[in-house]
mmCIF file of C-alpha atoms and ligand atoms in Angstrom:
data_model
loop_
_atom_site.group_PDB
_atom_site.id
_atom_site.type_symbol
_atom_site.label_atom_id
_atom_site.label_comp_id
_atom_site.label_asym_id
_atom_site.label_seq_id
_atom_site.Cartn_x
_atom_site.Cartn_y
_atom_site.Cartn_z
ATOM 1 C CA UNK K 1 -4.332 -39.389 -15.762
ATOM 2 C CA UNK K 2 -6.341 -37.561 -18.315
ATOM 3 C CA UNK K 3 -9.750 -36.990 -19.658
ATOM 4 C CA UNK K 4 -11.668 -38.824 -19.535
ATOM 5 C CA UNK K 5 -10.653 -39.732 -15.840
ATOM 6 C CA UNK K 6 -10.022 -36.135 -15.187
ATOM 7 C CA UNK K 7 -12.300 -33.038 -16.148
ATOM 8 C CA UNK K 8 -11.250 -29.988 -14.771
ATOM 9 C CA UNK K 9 -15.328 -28.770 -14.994
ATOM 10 C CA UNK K 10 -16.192 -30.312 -12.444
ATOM 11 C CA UNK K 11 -14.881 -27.899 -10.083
ATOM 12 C CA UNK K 12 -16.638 -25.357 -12.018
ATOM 13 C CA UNK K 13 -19.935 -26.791 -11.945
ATOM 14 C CA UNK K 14 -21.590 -24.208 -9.259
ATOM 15 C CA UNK K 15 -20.713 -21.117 -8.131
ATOM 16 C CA UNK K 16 -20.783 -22.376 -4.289
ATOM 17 C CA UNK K 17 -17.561 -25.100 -6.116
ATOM 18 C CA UNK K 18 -15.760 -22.114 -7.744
ATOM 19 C CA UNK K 19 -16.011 -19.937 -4.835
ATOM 20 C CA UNK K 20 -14.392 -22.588 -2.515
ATOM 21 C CA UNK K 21 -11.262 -23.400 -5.439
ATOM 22 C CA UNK K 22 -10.705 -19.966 -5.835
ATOM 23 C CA UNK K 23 -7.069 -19.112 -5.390
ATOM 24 C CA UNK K 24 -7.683 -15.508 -5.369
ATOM 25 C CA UNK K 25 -9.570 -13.086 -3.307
ATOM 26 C CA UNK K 26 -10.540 -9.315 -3.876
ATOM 27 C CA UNK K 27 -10.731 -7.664 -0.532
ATOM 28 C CA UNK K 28 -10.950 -4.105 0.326
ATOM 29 C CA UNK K 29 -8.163 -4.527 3.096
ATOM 30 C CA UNK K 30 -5.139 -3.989 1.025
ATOM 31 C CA UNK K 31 -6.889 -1.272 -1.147
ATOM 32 C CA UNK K 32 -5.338 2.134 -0.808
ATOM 33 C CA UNK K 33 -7.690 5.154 -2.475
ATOM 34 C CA UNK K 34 -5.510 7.731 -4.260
ATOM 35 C CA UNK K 35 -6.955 11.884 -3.046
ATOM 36 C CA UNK K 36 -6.069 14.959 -4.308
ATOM 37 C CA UNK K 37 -6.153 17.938 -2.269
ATOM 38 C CA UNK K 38 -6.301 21.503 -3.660
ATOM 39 C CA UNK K 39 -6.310 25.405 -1.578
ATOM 40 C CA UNK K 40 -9.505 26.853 -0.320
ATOM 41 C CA UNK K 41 -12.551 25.900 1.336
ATOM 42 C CA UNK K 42 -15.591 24.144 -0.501
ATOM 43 C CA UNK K 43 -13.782 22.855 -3.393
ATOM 44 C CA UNK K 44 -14.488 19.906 -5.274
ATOM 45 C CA UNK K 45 -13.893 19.959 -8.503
ATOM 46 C CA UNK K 46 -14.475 16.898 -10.698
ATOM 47 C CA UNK K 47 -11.404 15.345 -13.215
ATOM 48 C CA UNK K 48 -12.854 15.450 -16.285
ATOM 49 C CA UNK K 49 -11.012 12.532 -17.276
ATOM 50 C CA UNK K 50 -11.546 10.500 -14.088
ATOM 51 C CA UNK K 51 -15.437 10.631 -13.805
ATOM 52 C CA UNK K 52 -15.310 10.277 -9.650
ATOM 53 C CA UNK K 53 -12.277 11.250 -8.795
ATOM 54 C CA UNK K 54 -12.179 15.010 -7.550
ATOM 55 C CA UNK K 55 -9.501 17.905 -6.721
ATOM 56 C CA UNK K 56 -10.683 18.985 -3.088
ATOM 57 C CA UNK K 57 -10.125 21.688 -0.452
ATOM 58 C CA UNK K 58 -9.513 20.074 2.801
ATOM 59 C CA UNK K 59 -12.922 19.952 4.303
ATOM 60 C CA UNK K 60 -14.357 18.557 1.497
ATOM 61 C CA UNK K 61 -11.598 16.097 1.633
ATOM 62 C CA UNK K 62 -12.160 15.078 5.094
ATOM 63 C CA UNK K 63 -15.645 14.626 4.429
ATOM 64 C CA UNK K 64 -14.490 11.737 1.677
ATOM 65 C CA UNK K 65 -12.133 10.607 3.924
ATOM 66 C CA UNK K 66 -14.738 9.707 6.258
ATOM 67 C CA UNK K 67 -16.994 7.529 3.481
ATOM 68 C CA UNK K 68 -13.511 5.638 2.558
ATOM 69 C CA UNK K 69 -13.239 4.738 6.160
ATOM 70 C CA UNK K 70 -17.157 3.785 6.498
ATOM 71 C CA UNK K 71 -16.602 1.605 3.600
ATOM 72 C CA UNK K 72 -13.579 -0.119 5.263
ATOM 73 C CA UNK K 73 -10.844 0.785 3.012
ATOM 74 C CA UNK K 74 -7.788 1.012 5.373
ATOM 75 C CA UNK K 75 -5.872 3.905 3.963
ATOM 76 C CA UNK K 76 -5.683 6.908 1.479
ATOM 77 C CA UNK K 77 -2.208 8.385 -0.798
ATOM 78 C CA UNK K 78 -2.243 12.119 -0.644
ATOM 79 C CA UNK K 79 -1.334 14.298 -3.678
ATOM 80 C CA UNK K 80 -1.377 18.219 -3.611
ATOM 81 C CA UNK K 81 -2.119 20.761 -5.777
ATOM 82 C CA UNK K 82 -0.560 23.404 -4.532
ATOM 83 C CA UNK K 83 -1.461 27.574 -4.413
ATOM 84 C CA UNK K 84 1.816 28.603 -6.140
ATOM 85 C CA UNK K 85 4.465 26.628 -8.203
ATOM 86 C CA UNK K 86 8.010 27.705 -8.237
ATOM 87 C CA UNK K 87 11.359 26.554 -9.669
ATOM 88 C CA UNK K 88 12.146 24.796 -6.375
ATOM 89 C CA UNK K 89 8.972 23.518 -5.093
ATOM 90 C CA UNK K 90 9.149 24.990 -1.896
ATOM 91 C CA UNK K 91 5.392 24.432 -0.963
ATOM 92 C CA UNK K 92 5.855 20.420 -1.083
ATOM 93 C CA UNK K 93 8.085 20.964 2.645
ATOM 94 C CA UNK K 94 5.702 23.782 3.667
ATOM 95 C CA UNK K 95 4.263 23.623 7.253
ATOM 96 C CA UNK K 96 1.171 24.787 6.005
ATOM 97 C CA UNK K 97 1.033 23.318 2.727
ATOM 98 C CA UNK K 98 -2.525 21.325 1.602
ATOM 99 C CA UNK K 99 -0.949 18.021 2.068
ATOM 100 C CA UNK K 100 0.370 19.047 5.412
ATOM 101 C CA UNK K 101 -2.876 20.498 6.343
ATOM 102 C CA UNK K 102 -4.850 17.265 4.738
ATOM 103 C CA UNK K 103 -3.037 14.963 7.313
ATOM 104 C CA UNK K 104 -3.565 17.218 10.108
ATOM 105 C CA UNK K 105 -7.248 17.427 9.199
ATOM 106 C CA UNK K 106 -7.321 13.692 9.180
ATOM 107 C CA UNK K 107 -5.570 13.035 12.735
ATOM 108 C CA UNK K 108 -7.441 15.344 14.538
ATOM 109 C CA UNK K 109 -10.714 14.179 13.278
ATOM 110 C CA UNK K 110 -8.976 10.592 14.440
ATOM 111 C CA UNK K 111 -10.203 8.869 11.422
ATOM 112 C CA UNK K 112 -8.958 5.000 11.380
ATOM 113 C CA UNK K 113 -7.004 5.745 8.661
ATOM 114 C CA UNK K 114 -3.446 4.466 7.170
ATOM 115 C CA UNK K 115 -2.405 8.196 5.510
ATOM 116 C CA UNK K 116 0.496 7.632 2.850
ATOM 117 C CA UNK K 117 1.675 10.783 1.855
ATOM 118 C CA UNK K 118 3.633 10.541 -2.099
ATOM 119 C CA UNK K 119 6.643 12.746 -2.412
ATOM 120 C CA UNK K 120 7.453 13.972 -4.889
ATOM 121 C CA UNK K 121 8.328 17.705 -6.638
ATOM 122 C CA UNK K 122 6.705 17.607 -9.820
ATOM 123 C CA UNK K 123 2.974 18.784 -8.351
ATOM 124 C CA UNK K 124 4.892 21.702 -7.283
ATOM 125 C CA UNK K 125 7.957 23.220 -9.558
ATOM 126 C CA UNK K 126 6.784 25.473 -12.071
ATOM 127 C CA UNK K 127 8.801 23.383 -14.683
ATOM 128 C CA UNK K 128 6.481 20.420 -14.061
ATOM 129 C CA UNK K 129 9.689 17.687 -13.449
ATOM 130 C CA UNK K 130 10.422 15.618 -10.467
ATOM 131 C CA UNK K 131 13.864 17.615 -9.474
ATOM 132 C CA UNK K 132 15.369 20.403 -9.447
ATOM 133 C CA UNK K 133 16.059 21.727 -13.694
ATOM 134 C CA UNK K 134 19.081 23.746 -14.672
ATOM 135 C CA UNK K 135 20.163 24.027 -18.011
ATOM 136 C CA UNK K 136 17.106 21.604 -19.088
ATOM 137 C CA UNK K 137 18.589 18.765 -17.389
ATOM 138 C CA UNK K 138 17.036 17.409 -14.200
ATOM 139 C CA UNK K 139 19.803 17.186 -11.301
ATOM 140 C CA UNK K 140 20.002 14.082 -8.945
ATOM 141 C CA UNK K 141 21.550 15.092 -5.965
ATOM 142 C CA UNK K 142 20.605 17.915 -5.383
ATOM 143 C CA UNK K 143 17.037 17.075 -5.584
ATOM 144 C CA UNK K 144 17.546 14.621 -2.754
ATOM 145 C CA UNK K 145 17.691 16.990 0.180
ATOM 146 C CA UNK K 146 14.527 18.590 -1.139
ATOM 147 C CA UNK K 147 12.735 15.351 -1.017
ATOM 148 C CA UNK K 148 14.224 14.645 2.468
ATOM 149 C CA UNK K 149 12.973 17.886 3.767
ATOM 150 C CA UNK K 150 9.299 17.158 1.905
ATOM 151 C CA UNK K 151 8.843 13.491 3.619
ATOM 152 C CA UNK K 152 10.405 15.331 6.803
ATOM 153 C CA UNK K 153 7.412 17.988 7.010
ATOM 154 C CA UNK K 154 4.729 14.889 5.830
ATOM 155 C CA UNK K 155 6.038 13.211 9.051
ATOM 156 C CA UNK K 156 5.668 15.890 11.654
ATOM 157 C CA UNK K 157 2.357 16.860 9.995
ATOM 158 C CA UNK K 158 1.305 13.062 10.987
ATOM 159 C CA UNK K 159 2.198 10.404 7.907
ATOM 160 C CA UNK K 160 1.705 6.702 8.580
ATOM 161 C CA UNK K 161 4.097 5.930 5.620
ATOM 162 C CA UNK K 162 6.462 7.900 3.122
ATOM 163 C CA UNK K 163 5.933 6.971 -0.353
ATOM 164 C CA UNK K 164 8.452 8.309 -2.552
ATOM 165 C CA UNK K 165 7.573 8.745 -6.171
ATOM 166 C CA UNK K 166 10.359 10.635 -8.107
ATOM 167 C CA UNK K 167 12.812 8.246 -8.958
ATOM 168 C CA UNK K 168 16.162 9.887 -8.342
ATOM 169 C CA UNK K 169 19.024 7.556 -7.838
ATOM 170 C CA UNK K 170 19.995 7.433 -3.937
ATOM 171 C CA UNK K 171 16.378 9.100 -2.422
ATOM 172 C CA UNK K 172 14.978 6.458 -0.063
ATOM 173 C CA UNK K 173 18.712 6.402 1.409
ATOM 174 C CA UNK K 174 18.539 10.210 1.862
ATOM 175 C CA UNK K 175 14.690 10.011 3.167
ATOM 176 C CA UNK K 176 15.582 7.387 5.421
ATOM 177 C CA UNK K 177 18.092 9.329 7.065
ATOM 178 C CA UNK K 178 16.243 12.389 7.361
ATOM 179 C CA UNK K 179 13.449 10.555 9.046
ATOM 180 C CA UNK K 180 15.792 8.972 11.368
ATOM 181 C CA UNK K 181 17.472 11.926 11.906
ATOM 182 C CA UNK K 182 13.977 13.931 13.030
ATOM 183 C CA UNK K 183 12.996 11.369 15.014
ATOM 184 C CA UNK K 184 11.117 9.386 12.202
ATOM 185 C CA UNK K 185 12.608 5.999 12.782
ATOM 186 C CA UNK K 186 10.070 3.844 13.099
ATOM 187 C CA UNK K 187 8.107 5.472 9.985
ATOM 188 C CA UNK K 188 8.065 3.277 7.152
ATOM 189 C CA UNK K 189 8.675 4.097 3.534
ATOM 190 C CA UNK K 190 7.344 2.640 0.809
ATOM 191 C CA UNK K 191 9.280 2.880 -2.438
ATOM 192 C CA UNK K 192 7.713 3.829 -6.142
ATOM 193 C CA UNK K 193 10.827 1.338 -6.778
ATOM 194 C CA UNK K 194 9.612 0.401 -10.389
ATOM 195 C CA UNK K 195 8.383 3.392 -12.123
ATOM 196 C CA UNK K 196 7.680 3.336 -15.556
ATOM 197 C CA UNK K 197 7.577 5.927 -17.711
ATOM 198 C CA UNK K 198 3.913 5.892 -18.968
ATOM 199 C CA UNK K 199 1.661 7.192 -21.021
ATOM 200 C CA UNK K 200 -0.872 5.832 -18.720
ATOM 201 C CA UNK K 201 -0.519 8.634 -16.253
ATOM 202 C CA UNK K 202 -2.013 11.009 -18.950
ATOM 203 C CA UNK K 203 -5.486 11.744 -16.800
ATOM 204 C CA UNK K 204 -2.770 11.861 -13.423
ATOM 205 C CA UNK K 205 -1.305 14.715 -14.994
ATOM 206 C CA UNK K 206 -4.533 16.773 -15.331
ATOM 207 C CA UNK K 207 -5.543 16.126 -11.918
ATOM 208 C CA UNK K 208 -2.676 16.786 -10.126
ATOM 209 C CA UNK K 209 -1.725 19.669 -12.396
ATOM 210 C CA UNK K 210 1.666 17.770 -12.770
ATOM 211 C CA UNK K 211 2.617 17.948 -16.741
ATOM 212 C CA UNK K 212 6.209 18.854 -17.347
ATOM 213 C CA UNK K 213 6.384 22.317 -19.528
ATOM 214 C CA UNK K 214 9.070 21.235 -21.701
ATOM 215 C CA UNK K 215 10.279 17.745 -22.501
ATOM 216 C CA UNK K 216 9.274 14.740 -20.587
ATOM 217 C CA UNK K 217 10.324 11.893 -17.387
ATOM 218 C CA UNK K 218 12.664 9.295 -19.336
ATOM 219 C CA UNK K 219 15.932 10.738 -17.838
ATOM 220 C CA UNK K 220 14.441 9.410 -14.413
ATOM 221 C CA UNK K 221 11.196 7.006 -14.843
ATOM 222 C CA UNK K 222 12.067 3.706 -16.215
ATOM 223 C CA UNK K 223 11.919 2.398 -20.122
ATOM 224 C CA UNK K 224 8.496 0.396 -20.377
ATOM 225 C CA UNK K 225 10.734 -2.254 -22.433
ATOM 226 C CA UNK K 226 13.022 -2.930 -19.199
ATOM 227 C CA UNK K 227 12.267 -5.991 -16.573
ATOM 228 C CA UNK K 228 15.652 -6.427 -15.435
ATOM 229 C CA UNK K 229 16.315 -3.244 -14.185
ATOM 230 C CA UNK K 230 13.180 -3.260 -12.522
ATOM 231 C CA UNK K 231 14.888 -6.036 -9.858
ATOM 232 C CA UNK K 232 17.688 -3.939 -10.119
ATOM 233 C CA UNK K 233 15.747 -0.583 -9.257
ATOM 234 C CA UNK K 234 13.541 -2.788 -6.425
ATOM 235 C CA UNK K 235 17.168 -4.297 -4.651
ATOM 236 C CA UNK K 236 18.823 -1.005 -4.537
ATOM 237 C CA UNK K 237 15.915 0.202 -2.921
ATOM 238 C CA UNK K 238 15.414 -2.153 -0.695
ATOM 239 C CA UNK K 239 19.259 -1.741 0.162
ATOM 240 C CA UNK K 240 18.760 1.929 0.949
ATOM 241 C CA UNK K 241 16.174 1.154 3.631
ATOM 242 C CA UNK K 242 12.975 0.851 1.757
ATOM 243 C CA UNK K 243 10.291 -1.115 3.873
ATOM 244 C CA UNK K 244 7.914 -1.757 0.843
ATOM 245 C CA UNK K 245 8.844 -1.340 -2.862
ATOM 246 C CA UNK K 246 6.089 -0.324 -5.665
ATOM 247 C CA UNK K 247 5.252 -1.199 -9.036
ATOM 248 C CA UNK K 248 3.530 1.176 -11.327
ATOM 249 C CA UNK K 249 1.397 0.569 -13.573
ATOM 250 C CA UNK K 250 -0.021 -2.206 -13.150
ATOM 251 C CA UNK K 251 -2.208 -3.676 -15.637
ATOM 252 C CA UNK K 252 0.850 -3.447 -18.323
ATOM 253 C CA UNK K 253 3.472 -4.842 -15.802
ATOM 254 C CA UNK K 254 1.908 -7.852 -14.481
ATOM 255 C CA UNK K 255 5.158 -10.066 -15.080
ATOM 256 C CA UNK K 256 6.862 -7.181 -13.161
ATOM 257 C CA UNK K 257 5.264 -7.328 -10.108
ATOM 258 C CA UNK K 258 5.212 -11.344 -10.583
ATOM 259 C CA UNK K 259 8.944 -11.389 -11.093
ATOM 260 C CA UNK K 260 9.097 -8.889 -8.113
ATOM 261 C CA UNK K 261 7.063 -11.262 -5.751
ATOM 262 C CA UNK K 262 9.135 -14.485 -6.680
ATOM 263 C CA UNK K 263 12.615 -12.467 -5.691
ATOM 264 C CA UNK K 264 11.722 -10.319 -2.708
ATOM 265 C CA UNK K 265 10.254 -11.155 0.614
ATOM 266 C CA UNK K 266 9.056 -7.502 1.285
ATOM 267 C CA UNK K 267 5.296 -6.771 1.094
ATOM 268 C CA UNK K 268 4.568 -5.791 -2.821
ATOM 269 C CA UNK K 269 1.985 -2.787 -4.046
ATOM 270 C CA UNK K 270 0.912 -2.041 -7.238
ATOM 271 C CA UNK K 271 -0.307 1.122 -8.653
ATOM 272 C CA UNK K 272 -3.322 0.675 -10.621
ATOM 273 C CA UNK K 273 -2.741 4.068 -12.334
ATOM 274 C CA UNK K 274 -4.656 6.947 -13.539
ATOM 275 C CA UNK K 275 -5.160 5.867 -17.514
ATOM 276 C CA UNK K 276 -6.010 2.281 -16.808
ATOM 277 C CA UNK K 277 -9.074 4.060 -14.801
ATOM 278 C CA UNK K 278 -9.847 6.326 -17.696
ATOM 279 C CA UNK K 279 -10.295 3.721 -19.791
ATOM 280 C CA UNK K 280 -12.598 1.626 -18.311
ATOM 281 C CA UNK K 281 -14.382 4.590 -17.106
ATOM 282 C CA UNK K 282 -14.771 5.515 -20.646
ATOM 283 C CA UNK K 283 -15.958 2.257 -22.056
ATOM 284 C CA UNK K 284 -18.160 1.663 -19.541
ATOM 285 C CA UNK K 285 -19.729 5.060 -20.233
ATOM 286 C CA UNK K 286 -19.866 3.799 -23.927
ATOM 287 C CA UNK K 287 -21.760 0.773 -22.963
ATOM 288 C CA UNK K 288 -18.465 -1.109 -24.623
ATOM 289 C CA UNK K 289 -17.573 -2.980 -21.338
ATOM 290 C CA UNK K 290 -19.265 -4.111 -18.070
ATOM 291 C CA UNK K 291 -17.797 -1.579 -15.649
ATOM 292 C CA UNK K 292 -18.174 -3.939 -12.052
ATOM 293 C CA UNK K 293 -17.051 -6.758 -14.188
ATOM 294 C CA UNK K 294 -14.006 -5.312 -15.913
ATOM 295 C CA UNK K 295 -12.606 -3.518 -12.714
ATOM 296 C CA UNK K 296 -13.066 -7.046 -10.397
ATOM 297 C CA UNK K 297 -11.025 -8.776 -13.099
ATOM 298 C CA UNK K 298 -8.246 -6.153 -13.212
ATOM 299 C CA UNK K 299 -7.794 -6.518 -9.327
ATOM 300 C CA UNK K 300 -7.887 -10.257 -9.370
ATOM 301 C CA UNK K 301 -5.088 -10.418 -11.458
ATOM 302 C CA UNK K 302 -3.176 -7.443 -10.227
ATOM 303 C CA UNK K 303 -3.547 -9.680 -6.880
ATOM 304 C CA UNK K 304 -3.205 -12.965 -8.599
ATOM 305 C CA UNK K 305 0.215 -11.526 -10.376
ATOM 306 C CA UNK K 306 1.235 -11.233 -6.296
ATOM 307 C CA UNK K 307 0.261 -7.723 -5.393
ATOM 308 C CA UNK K 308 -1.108 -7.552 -1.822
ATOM 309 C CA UNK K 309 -1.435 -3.976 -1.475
ATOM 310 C CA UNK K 310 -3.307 -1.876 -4.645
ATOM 311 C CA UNK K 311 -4.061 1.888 -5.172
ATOM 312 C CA UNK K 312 -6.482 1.824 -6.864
ATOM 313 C CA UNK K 313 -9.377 4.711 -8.029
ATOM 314 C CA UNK K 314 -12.250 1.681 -8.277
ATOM 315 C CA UNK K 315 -11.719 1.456 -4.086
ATOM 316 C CA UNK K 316 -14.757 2.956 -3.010
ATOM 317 C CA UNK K 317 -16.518 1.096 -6.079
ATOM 318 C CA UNK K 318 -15.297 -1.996 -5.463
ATOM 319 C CA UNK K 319 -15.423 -1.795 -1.455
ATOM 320 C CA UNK K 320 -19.697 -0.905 -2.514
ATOM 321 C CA UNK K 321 -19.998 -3.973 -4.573
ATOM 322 C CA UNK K 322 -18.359 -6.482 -2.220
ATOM 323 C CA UNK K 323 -20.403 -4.896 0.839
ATOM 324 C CA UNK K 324 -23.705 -5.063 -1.521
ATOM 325 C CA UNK K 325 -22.858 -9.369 -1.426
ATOM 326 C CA UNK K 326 -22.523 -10.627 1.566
ATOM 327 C CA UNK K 327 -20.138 -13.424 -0.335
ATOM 328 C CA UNK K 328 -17.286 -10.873 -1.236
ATOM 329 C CA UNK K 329 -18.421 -11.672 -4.504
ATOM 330 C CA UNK K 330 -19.194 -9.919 -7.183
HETATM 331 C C1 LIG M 401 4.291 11.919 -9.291
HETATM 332 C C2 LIG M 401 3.327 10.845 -9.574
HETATM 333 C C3 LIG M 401 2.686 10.506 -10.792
HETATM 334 C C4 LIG M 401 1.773 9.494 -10.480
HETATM 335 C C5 LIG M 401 1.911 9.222 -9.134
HETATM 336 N N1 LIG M 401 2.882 10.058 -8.589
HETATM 337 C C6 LIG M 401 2.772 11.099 -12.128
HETATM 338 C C7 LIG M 401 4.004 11.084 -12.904
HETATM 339 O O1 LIG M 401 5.007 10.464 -12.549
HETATM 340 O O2 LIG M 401 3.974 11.750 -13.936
HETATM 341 C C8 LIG M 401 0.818 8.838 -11.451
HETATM 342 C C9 LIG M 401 -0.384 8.201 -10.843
HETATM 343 C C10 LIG M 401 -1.491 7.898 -11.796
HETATM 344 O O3 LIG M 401 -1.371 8.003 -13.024
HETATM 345 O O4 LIG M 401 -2.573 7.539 -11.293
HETATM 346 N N2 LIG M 401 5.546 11.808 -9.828
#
């Protein structure tokens, strides 16, 4: 049958009809609110560009961490900026490092809180890359014991999942065995499986004080052009022990993290990164976009392309608007 039989408006008649057809649902309950956590005491220092997002001590992190929970966002990623780079990155497995401290701060206050912790070296070499550099070239394996020994100390500080970020070939293995080595077995890790290497984590960069000093990530992050690999990049991961795979970005890879969804049977998060904030952010500012309506449509279809779980820098936005109508509408 056809029109005139059938018109499709009449299911969009009132907004009572197109709330009860719709297929997909913005909640805050598989929102995860990206943090960065800096040395000292009192700090909070703003990203210049990500208006809202702030580098923080860990008081004035816990402090946050306690309006994320109010506003019923189940759980927070942790990156740190640490007090000293060096070739190695030693502070990412320090006992005392911010991110260390950050989850401590956060258990003992007993805050109803899902911490993910992302590993990863490049916050804290002095080069800037994900691994360790010699001769300009970044070295796989034996980055991998580093890693190990960072998601190690993120577990006996208190992690509720490993997330690692890097993309070296054969690093969930190596974390997996660490963890289950230490006593870690039941903690789960969550896999930046499909990492593209984007310009959209310009903003990122400045926050977490991450650029690389020479050259850039496309020996280890994946070509934006490539979906195939992606599945390839996701399997392996999942093969190695990964409990939950990743992609990232988001807004650009929508038939990634569909494609992704359709093949594998594992819960699937996307990264709604750094620039794709910045740039709503900045149009908003411009009076170019609607801000609440722009960022609800993003998560729709980063949901609707079959992402349950989002990190997202809108959280605390979003979780304020949907609170503000009692529909969990915007
Ligand atoms: C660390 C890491 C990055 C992001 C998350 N973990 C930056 C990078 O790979 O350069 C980006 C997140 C964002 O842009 O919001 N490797």
């Amino acid at each position: 049958m056809t029109y005139p039989a059938v018109r499709p408006r009449r299911l969009r008649r009132t907004e009572a009809l197109r709330g009860m057809v719709r297929e997909t649902r913005v909640s805050t309950r598989g929102f995860v609110y990206p943090m960065f956590v800096c040395p000292g005491s009192g700090v909070r220092t703003e990203v210049s560009s990500m208006p809202g997002v702030y580098q923080q001590s860990v008081d004035c992190f816990l402090e946050e961490c306690r309006e994320v929970e109010a506003l019923g966002i189940p759980a927070v990623i942790l990156f740190g900026v640490p007090e000293h780079k060096d070739e190695r990155g030693s502070e990412a497995w320090s006992p005392t490092g911010v991110v260390q401290r950050a989850i401590e701060a956060v258990r003992q206050a007993q805050l109803n809180l899902v911490v993910i912790t992302d590993v990863c070296l490049c916050e804290y070499t002095s080069h800037g890359h994900c691994g360790i550099v010699e001769n300009g070239q970044v070295l796989n394996d034996p980055t991998l014991a580093l890693l190990a020994q960072e998601a190690l100390s993120h577990a006996r500080a208190g992690a509720d999942i490993i997330a690692p970020s890097d993309m070296m070939d054969g690093r969930v293995g190596a974390i997996r065995s660490a963890l289950d080595a230490g006593g870690f077995a039941d903690l789960p890790i969550l896999a930046y499986a499909a990492k593209y290497c984007s310009g959209f984590y310009g903003p990122f960069r400045e926050a977490a004080q991450s650029e690389p000093k020479f050259g850039d990530r496309r020996s280890y992050q994946m070509d934006p052009a490539n979906a195939r690999e992606a599945l390839r990049e996701v399997a392996l991961d999942l093969e190695e022990g990964a409990d939950m795979i990743m992609v990232k970005p988001a807004l650009a890879y929508l038939d990634i993290i569909r494609q992704v969804r359709d093949r594998f049977q594992v819960p699937v998060v996307a990264y709604n990164v750094s620039g794709e904030y910045a740039m709503v952010k900045a149009a908003a500012r411009n009076g170019w976009l609607d801000e609440k309506r722009v960022v609800m449509e993003i998560l729709t279809a980063i949901q609707r392309a079959g992402a349950e779980i989002v990190l997202t820098y809108h959280a605390k936005d979003v979780a304020r608007w949907l609170a503000c109508d009692g529909r969990g509408r915007v």
